[in-house]
Amino acid sequence: MSYTIKEEDGFKYIEEGEGDVLLLLHGLFGALSNWEDVTETFKSQYRVVIPLLPIYELPILTTGVTTLAKFLLKFVKHKQLKNINLLGNSLGGHVALIFTLNNPEYVKALVLTGSSGLYENSFGGSFPKRESYDFIKEKVAFTFYDPAMATKELVDEVFQVVNDRNRVIRILAMAKSAIRHNMAKDLHKITIPVCLIWGKDDKVTPPEVAEEFHNLLPNSELNWVEKCGHAPMMERPEEFNVHLKRFLDRVLLK
């Protein structure tokens, strides 16, 4: 990713463009680069902001989704962001939901793709055998419809993470936190416009999860992306961006 990562007051983030705020949140094994196509497409019309979530830097006892939502609030206040269009993938979607519930005054619209918060099949149902590169490659490929999306660069990144003891402890803690923090009973309180963009072949948060989100979120729309897994903005970026643009254009008109 060719964008400059800015660092200030303990925050690391990318910021491109001007206009209404489009704030993007990555997932547990995600990175800022996951949003490259979205950034490139929308930076001409929006102020695209992507904070690096401190998943591996949190104290082990406070590692969890609610702590990340509190971190996001500090970041939003630091950047003085308002009327945010908030978009989250996987764990990032979960953080976006908690943030929106606790701080509705900051969020104008919400976009979720492959979000946790109801149910997720973490890493394909088992924790990775850390020493096995082939096993990690298989599990990264599980994230996508097209296994070719599991490039060597991507597999190498995940392999490095899961073989770092300090990081892997926090990954486990974060994953357990996400599973415990089921949001089904609270979603009816989110009444702002919500756009669900979901891979029809998502094996981590399967289609029935998207349908349940759609049923529980009172002002939501559901968009399917065919032949696509858990990260539509990476695997089917053009189609993802079409759905996102249509939704944002409609929200802007209100």
Coordinates of C-alpha atoms in Angstrom, one line a residue, residues 50-253:
I50 CA -8.1 4.0 8.6
P51 CA -6.8 3.6 12.1
L52 CA -4.5 0.7 13.0
L53 CA -6.3 -1.1 15.8
P54 CA -3.8 -1.9 18.7
I55 CA -4.8 -5.6 18.9
Y56 CA -1.3 -6.7 19.8
E57 CA -0.4 -3.8 22.1
L58 CA -3.2 -4.0 24.6
P59 CA -2.6 -5.3 28.2
I60 CA -3.6 -8.9 28.2
L61 CA -6.2 -8.4 30.9
T62 CA -8.0 -5.7 28.9
T63 CA -7.7 -7.3 25.5
G64 CA -11.2 -7.4 24.0
V65 CA -13.7 -5.8 21.7
T66 CA -15.0 -3.3 24.2
T67 CA -11.4 -2.0 24.7
L68 CA -11.0 -1.5 21.0
A69 CA -14.3 0.5 20.9
K70 CA -12.9 2.7 23.7
F71 CA -9.7 3.1 21.7
L72 CA -11.7 4.1 18.7
L73 CA -13.5 6.8 20.7
K74 CA -10.2 8.3 21.8
F75 CA -9.0 8.3 18.2
V76 CA -12.3 9.9 17.0
K77 CA -12.0 12.6 19.6
H78 CA -8.3 13.2 18.8
K79 CA -9.1 13.6 15.1
Q80 CA -12.3 15.6 15.9
L81 CA -14.4 13.5 13.6
K82 CA -18.1 14.0 13.2
N83 CA -21.0 12.5 11.1
I84 CA -18.9 9.4 10.5
N85 CA -19.7 6.8 7.9
L86 CA -18.3 3.8 9.8
L87 CA -17.3 0.6 7.9
G88 CA -15.9 -2.5 9.5
N89 CA -14.8 -6.0 8.3
S90 CA -14.9 -9.0 10.6
L91 CA -13.7 -8.0 14.1
G92 CA -13.7 -4.4 12.8
G93 CA -17.4 -4.7 12.2
H94 CA -17.9 -5.9 15.8
V95 CA -16.0 -2.9 17.1
A96 CA -18.0 -0.6 14.8
L97 CA -21.3 -2.0 16.3
I98 CA -20.2 -1.5 19.9
F99 CA -18.9 2.0 19.1
T100 CA -22.2 3.0 17.4
L101 CA -24.2 1.7 20.3
N102 CA -22.2 3.5 22.9
N103 CA -21.5 6.7 20.9
P104 CA -24.4 7.2 18.5
E105 CA -23.8 11.0 18.3
Y106 CA -20.7 10.4 16.2
V107 CA -22.1 7.9 13.6
K108 CA -24.2 8.9 10.5
A109 CA -24.2 5.5 8.8
L110 CA -22.8 2.0 9.3
V111 CA -21.5 -0.5 6.9
L112 CA -20.7 -4.1 7.9
T113 CA -19.0 -6.8 5.9
G114 CA -18.3 -10.3 7.3
S115 CA -18.9 -8.8 10.8
S116 CA -18.6 -10.7 14.0
G117 CA -21.0 -9.9 16.8
L118 CA -23.5 -12.7 16.3
Y119 CA -21.5 -15.8 15.3
E120 CA -18.1 -16.5 13.6
N121 CA -16.3 -19.6 12.7
S122 CA -12.9 -18.4 13.8
F123 CA -10.0 -19.7 11.7
G124 CA -12.0 -22.5 10.3
G125 CA -13.1 -24.0 13.6
S126 CA -9.7 -24.7 15.1
F127 CA -6.7 -22.7 16.4
P128 CA -3.8 -22.8 14.0
K129 CA -0.9 -25.3 14.4
R130 CA 1.6 -22.5 14.6
E131 CA 4.6 -24.4 13.3
S132 CA 2.9 -25.6 10.2
Y133 CA 3.2 -23.2 7.3
D134 CA 0.9 -25.4 5.1
F135 CA -1.7 -25.4 7.8
I136 CA -1.7 -21.6 8.0
K137 CA -1.9 -21.4 4.2
E138 CA -4.9 -23.6 4.3
K139 CA -6.6 -21.5 7.0
V140 CA -5.9 -18.2 5.2
A141 CA -7.3 -19.7 2.0
F142 CA -10.5 -20.7 4.1
T143 CA -11.1 -16.9 4.4
F144 CA -11.7 -16.6 0.6
Y145 CA -13.8 -18.1 -2.0
D146 CA -10.8 -18.2 -4.4
P147 CA -7.9 -19.9 -2.6
A148 CA -5.5 -18.1 -4.9
M149 CA -6.3 -15.0 -2.8
A150 CA -4.1 -16.5 -0.1
T151 CA -0.9 -15.1 -1.6
K152 CA 2.5 -15.9 -0.2
E153 CA 2.8 -12.4 1.2
L154 CA -0.6 -12.7 3.0
V155 CA 0.3 -16.2 4.4
D156 CA 3.7 -15.0 5.5
E157 CA 2.1 -12.2 7.5
V158 CA -0.3 -14.5 9.3
F159 CA 2.4 -17.1 9.9
Q160 CA 4.6 -14.5 11.5
V161 CA 1.8 -13.3 13.7
V162 CA 0.7 -16.7 15.0
N163 CA 4.3 -17.6 15.8
D164 CA 4.8 -14.6 18.0
R165 CA 3.8 -15.8 21.5
N166 CA 2.8 -12.3 22.8
R167 CA 0.7 -11.7 19.7
V168 CA -1.0 -15.1 19.7
I169 CA -2.0 -14.8 23.4
R170 CA -3.8 -11.5 22.5
I171 CA -5.4 -13.1 19.4
L172 CA -6.9 -15.8 21.6
A173 CA -8.1 -13.3 24.1
M174 CA -9.6 -11.1 21.4
A175 CA -11.3 -14.0 19.7
K176 CA -12.8 -15.3 23.0
S177 CA -14.0 -11.7 23.8
A178 CA -15.7 -11.5 20.4
I179 CA -17.5 -14.8 20.9
R180 CA -18.6 -13.9 24.4
H181 CA -19.8 -10.4 23.4
N182 CA -23.0 -11.4 21.4
M183 CA -24.9 -8.4 20.3
A184 CA -28.3 -9.9 19.3
K185 CA -30.3 -8.3 22.1
D186 CA -28.9 -4.8 21.5
L187 CA -29.0 -4.4 17.7
H188 CA -32.5 -3.1 17.6
K189 CA -31.2 0.1 19.3
I190 CA -29.2 1.0 16.2
T191 CA -31.6 2.9 14.1
I192 CA -29.2 4.7 11.7
P193 CA -28.9 3.4 8.1
V194 CA -26.9 0.2 8.0
C195 CA -25.5 -1.4 4.8
L196 CA -24.6 -5.1 4.9
I197 CA -22.3 -6.2 2.1
W198 CA -21.7 -10.0 2.4
G199 CA -19.8 -12.7 0.6
K200 CA -22.4 -15.4 -0.5
D201 CA -19.7 -18.0 0.2
D202 CA -18.4 -16.6 3.5
K203 CA -17.4 -19.6 5.6
V204 CA -16.3 -17.5 8.7
T205 CA -19.5 -15.6 9.1
P206 CA -21.9 -17.5 6.9
P207 CA -24.8 -16.0 4.9
E208 CA -27.3 -16.9 7.7
V209 CA -25.3 -14.5 10.0
A210 CA -25.9 -11.7 7.4
E211 CA -29.6 -12.5 7.3
E212 CA -29.8 -12.4 11.1
F213 CA -28.1 -9.0 11.2
H214 CA -30.5 -7.8 8.6
N215 CA -33.5 -9.0 10.6
L216 CA -32.2 -7.5 13.9
L217 CA -31.0 -4.1 12.6
P218 CA -34.2 -2.1 11.9
N219 CA -32.9 0.2 9.2
S220 CA -30.7 -2.2 7.3
E221 CA -30.2 -3.4 3.7
L222 CA -28.5 -6.6 2.7
N223 CA -26.3 -6.9 -0.5
W224 CA -24.8 -10.2 -1.6
V225 CA -21.5 -10.6 -3.4
E226 CA -21.5 -13.9 -5.4
K227 CA -18.5 -16.2 -5.4
C228 CA -16.9 -14.3 -2.5
G229 CA -15.7 -15.2 1.0
H230 CA -15.1 -13.3 4.2
A231 CA -13.4 -10.1 2.8
P232 CA -15.5 -8.8 -0.2
M233 CA -13.5 -5.5 -0.3
M234 CA -10.4 -7.5 -1.1
E235 CA -11.8 -10.4 -3.1
R236 CA -14.5 -8.6 -5.2
P237 CA -13.5 -4.9 -4.8
E238 CA -15.3 -3.5 -7.8
E239 CA -18.6 -5.1 -6.8
F240 CA -18.1 -4.2 -3.2
N241 CA -17.5 -0.5 -4.1
V242 CA -20.6 -0.4 -6.3
H243 CA -22.8 -1.5 -3.3
L244 CA -20.9 0.9 -1.0
K245 CA -21.2 3.9 -3.3
R246 CA -24.9 3.3 -3.9
F247 CA -25.6 3.2 -0.2
L248 CA -23.4 6.3 0.7
D249 CA -24.9 8.3 -2.1
R250 CA -28.4 7.6 -0.7
V251 CA -27.2 8.5 2.8
L252 CA -25.7 11.8 1.6
L253 CA -29.0 12.8 0.1

